[in-house]
N, CA, C and O atoms as a DFTB+ gen file, in Angstrom:
460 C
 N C O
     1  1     -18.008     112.498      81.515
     2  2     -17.958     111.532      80.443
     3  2     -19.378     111.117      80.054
     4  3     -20.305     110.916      80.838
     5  1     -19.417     110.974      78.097
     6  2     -21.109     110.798      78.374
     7  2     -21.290     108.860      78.253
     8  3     -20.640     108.147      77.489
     9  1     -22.398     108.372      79.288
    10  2     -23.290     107.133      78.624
    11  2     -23.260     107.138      77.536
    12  3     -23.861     107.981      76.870
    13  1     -22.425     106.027      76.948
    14  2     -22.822     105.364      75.370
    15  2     -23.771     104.255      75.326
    16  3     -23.545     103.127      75.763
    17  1     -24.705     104.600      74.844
    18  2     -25.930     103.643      74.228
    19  2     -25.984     103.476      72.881
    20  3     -26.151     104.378      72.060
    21  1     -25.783     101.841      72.563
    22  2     -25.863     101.670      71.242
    23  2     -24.999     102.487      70.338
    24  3     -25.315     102.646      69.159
    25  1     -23.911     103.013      70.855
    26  2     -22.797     103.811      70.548
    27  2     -22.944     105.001      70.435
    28  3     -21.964     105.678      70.124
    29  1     -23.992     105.509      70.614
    30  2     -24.344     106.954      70.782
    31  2     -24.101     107.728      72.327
    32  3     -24.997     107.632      73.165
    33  1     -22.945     108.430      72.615
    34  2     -22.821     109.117      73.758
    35  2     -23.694     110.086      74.304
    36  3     -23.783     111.155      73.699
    37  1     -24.356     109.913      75.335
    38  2     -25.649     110.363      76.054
    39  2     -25.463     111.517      77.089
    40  3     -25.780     111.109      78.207
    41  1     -25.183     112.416      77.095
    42  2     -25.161     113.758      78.164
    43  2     -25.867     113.884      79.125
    44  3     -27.071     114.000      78.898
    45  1     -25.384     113.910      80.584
    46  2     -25.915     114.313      81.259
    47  2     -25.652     115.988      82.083
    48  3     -24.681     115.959      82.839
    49  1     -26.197     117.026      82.035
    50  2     -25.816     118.508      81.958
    51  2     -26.552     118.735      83.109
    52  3     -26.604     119.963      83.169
    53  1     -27.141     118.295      84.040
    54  2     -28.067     118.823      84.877
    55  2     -26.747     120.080      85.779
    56  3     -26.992     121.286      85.739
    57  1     -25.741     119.676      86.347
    58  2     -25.620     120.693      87.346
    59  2     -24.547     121.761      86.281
    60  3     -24.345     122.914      86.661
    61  1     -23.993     121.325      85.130
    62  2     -23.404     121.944      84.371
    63  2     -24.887     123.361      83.944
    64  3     -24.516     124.439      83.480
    65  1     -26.414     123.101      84.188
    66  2     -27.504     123.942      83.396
    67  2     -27.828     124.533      85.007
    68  3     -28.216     125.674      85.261
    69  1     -27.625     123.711      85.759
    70  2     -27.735     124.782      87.585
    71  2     -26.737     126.014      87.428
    72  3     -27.085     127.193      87.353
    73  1     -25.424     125.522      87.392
    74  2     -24.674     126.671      87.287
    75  2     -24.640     127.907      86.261
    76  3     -24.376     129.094      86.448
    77  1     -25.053     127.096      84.957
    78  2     -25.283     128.440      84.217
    79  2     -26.356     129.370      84.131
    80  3     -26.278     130.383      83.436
    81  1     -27.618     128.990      84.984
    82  2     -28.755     129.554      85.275
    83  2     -28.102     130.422      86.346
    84  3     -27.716     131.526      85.961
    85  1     -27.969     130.196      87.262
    86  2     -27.465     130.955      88.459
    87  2     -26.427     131.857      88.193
    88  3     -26.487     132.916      88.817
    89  1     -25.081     131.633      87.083
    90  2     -24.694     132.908      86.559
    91  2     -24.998     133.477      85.709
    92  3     -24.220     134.343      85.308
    93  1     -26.527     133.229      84.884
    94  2     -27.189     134.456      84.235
    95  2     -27.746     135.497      85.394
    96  3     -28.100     136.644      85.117
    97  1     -27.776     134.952      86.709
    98  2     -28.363     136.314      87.252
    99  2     -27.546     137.290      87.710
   100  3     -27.969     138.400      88.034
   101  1     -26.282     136.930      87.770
   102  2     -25.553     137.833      87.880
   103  2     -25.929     139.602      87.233
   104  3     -26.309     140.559      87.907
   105  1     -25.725     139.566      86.101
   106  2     -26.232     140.565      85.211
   107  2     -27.415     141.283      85.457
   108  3     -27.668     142.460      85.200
   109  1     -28.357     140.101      86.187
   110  2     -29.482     140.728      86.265
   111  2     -29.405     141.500      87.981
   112  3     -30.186     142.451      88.024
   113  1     -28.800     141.325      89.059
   114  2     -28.337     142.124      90.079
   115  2     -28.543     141.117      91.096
   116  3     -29.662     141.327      91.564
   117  1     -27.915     139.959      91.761
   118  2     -28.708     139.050      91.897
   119  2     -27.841     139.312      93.281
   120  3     -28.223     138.945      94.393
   121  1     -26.652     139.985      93.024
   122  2     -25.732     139.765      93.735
   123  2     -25.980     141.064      95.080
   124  3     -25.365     141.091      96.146
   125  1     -27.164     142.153      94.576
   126  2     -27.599     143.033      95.555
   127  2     -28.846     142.036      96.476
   128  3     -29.086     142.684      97.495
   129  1     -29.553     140.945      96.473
   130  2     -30.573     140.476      96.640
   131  2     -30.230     140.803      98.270
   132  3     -29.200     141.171      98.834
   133  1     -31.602     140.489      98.752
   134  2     -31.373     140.568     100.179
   135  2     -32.193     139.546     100.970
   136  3     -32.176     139.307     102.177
   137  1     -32.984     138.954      99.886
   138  2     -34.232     138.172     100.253
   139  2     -34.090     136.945      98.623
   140  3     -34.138     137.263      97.434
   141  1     -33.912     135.543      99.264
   142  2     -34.628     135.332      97.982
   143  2     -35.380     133.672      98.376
   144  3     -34.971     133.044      99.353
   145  1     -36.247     133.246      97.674
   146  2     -37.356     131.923      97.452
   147  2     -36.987     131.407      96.333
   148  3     -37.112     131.923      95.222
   149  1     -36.317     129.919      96.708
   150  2     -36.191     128.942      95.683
   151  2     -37.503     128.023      95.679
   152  3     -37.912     127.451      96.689
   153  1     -38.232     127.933      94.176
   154  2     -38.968     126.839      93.767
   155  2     -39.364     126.299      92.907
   156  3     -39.275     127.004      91.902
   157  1     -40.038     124.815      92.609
   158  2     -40.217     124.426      91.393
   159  2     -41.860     123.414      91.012
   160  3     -42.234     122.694      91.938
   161  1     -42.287     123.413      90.373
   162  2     -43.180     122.536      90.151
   163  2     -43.138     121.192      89.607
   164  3     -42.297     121.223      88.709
   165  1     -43.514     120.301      89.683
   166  2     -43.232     118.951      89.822
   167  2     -41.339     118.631      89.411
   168  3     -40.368     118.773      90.154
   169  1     -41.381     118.286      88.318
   170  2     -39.790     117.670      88.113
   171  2     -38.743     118.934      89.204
   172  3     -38.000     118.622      90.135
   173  1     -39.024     120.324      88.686
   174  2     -38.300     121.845      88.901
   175  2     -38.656     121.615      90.108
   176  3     -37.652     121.968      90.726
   177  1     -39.834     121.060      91.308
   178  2     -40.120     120.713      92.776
   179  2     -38.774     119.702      92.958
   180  3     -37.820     119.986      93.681
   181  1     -38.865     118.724      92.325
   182  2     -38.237     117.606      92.567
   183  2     -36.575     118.167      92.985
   184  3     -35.914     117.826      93.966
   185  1     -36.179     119.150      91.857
   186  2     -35.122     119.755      91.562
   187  2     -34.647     120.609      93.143
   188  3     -33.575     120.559      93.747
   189  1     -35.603     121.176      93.389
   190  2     -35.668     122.084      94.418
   191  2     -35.267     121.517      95.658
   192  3     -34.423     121.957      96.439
   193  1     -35.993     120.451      95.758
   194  2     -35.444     119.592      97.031
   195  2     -34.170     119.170      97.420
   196  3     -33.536     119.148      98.475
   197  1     -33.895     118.691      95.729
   198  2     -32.049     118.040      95.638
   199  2     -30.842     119.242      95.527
   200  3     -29.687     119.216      95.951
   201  1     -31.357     119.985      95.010
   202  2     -30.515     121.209      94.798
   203  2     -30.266     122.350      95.829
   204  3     -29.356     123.175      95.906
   205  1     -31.312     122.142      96.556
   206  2     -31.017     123.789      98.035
   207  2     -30.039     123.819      98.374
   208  3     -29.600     124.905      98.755
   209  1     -29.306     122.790      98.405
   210  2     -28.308     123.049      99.174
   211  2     -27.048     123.639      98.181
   212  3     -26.408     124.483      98.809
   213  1     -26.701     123.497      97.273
   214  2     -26.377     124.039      95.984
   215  2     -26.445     125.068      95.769
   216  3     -25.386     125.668      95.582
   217  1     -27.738     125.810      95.684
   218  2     -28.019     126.958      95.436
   219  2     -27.783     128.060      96.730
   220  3     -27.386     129.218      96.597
   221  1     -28.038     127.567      97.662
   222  2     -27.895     128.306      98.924
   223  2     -26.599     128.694      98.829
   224  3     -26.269     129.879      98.767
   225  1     -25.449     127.314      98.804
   226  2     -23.934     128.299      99.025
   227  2     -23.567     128.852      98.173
   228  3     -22.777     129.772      98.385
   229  1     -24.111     128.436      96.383
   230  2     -23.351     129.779      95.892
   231  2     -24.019     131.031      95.789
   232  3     -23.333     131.878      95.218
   233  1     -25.682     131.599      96.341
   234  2     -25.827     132.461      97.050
   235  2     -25.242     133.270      98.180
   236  3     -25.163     134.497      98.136
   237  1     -24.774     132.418      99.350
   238  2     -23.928     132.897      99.861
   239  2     -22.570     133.511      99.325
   240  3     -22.192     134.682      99.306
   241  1     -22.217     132.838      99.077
   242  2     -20.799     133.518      98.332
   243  2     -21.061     134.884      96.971
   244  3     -20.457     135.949      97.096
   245  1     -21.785     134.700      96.039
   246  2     -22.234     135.501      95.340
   247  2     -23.641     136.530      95.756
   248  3     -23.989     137.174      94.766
   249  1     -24.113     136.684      96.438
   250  2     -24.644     137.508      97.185
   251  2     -24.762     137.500      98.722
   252  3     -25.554     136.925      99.469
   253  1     -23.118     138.800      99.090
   254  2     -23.386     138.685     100.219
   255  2     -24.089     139.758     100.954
   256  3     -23.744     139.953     102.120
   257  1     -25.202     140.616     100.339
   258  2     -26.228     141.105     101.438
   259  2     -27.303     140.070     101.529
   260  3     -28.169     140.260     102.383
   261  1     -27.375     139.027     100.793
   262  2     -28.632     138.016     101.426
   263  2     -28.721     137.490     102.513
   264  3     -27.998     136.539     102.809
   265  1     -29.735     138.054     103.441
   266  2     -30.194     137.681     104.659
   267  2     -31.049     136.678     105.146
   268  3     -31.135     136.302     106.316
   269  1     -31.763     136.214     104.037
   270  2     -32.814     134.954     103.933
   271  2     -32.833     134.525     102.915
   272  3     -33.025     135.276     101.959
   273  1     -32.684     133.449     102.773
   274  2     -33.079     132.541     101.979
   275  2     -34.251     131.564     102.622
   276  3     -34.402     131.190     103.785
   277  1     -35.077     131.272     101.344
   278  2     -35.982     130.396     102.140
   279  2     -36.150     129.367     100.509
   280  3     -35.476     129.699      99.533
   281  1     -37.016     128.277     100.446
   282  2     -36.847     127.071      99.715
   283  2     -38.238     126.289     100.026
   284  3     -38.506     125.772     101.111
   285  1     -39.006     126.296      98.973
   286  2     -40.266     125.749      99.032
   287  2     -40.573     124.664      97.673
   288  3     -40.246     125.220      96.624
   289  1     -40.921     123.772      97.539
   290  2     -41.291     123.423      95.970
   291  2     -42.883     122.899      96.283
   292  3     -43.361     122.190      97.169
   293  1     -43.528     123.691      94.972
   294  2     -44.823     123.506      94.940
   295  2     -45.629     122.558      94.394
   296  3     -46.846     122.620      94.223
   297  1     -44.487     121.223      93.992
   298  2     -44.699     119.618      93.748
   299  2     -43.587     119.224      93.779
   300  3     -42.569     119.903      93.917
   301  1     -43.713     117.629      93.604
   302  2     -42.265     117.382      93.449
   303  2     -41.889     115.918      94.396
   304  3     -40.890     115.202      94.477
   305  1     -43.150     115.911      94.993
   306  2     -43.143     114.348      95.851
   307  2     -43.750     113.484      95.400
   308  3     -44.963     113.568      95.213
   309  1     -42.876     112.197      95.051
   310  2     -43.798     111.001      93.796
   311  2     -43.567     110.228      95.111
   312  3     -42.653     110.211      95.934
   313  1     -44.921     109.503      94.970
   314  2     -45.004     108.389      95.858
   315  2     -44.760     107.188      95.187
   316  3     -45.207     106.746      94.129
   317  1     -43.734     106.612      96.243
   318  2     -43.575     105.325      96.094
   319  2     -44.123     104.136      96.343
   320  3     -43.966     103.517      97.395
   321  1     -44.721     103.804      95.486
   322  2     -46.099     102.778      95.248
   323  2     -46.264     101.376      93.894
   324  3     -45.571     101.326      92.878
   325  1     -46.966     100.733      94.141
   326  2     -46.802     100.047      92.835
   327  2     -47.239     100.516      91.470
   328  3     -48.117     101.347      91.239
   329  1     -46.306      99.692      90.379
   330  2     -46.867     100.351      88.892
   331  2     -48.239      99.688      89.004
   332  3     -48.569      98.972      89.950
   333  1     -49.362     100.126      87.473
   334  2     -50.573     100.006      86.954
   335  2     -50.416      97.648      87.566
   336  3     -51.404      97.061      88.007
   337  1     -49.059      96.948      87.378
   338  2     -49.227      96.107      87.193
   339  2     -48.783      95.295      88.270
   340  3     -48.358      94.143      88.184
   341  1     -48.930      96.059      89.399
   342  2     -48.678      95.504      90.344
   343  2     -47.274      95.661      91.388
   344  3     -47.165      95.583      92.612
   345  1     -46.356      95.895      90.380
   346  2     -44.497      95.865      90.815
   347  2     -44.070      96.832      91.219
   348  3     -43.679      97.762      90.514
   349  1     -44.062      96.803      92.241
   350  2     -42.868      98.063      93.035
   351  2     -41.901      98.697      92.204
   352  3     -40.822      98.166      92.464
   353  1     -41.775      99.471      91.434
   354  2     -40.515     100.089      90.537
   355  2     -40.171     101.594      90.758
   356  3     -39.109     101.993      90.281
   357  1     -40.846     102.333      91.332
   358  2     -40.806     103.478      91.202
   359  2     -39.201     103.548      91.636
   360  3     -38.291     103.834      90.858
   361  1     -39.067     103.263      92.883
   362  2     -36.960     103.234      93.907
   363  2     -36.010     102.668      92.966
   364  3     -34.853     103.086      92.997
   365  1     -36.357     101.746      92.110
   366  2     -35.512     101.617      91.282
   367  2     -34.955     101.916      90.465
   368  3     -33.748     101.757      90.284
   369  1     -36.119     102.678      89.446
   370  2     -35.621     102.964      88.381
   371  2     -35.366     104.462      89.176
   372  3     -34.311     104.960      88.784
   373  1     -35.867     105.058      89.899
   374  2     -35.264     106.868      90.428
   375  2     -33.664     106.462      90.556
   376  3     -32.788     107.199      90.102
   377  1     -33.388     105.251      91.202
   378  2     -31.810     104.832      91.743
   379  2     -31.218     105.030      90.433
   380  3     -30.346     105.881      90.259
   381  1     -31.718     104.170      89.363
   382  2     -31.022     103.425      88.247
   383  2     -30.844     105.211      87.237
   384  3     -29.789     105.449      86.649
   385  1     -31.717     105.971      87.225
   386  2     -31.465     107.350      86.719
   387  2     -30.434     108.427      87.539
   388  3     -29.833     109.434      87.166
   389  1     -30.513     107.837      88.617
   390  2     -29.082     108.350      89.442
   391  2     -28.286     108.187      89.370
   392  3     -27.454     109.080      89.212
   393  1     -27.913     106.591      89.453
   394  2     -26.764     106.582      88.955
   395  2     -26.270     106.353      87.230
   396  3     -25.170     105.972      86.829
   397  1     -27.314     106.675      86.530
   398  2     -26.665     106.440      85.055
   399  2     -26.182     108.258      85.089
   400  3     -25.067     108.687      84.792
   401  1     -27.351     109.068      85.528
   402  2     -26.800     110.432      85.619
   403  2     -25.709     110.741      86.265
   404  3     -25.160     111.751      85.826
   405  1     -25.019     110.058      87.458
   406  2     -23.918     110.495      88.196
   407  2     -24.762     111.187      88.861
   408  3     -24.141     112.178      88.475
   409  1     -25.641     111.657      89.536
   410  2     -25.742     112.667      90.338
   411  2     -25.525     113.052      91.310
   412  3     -25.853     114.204      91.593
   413  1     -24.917     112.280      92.164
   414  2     -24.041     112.281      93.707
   415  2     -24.002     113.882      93.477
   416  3     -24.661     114.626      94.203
   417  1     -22.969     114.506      92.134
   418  2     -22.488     115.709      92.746
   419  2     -22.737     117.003      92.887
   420  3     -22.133     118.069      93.006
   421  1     -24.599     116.272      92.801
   422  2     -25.729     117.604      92.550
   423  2     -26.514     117.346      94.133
   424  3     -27.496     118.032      94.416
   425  1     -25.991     116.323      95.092
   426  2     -27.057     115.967      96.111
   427  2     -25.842     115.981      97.128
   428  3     -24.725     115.511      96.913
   429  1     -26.311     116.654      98.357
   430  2     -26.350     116.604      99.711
   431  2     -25.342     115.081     100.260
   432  3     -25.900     113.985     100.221
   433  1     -24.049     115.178     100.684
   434  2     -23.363     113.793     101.115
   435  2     -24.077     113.590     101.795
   436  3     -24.698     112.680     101.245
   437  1     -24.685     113.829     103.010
   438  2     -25.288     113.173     104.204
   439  2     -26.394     112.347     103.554
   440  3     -26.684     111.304     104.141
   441  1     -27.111     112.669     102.344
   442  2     -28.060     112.326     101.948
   443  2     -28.040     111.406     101.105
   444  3     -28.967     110.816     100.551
   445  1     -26.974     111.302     101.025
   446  2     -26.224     109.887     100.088
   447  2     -25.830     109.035     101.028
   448  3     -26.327     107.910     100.981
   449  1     -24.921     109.322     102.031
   450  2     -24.971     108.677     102.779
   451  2     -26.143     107.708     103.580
   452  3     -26.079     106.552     103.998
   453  1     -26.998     108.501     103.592
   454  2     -28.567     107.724     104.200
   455  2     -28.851     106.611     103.290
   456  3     -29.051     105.481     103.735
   457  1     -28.879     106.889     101.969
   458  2     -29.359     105.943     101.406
   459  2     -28.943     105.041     100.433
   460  3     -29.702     104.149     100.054
C-alpha cells in the first residue's frame, strides 16, 4: 500500500527492484554460477548489509552449483553522530525511513528483533 502525502500516494519498491534485479540474471546464466561477491558503495553498501541475507537464499535456491558466496560492501557505514547543529538525528530519522518504507520485509528478523 503506498504513503499518502498531501494526497499524493508515495511508493515504496525497494525489495519489489531486489527481486527483479536478481531475476534479470537468470537469462544471463546466473543459475550455472559457482562463485559469487555481493557489493555496494555507499547507499548500494548500505543495501548490501540489509539485504545478504535475501540474496543469499534466493541464490541458493536458484543457483544450485553455488559453492560460495561471499558479501562485502565497499561503504555503507554512516556514523551516528550529531547534525552540523548539534542534535543527535541521524537513529531517528534512519528509524522514521524504516518504518514509513515498511522495511521489516527486506531485513533479517533477528535483526529486528535487536533493535
Amino acid at each position: 500500500e503506498p504513503l499518502v502525502v498531501k494526497g499524493k500516494p508515495l511508493y515504496f519498491r525497494g525489495r519489489r527492484i531486489i527481486d527483479a534485479v536478481l531475476e534479470s540474471l537468470l537469462p544471463l546464466g546466473i543459475t550455472n554460477a559457482n562463485k559469487v561477491f555481493l557489493t555496494g558503495c555507499s547507499a548500494g553498501g548500505l543495501s548490501t548489509y540489509i539485504h545478504v541475507d535475501i540474496v543469499h537464499k534466493w541464490l541458493q535456491t536458484n543457483a544450485p552449483s553455488m559453492n560460495v558466496f561471499k558479501s562485502a560492501a565497499l561503504s555503507g557505514f554512516f556514523l551516528d553522530h550529531k547534525n552540523l547543529i548539534g542534535v543527535p538525528a541521524y537513529e531517528s530519522q534512519i528509524r522514521s525511513i524504516f518504518e514509513i518504507a515498511n522495511s521489516t520485509f527486506g531485513v533479517n528478523d533477528a535483526c529486528i528483533a535487536a533493535y
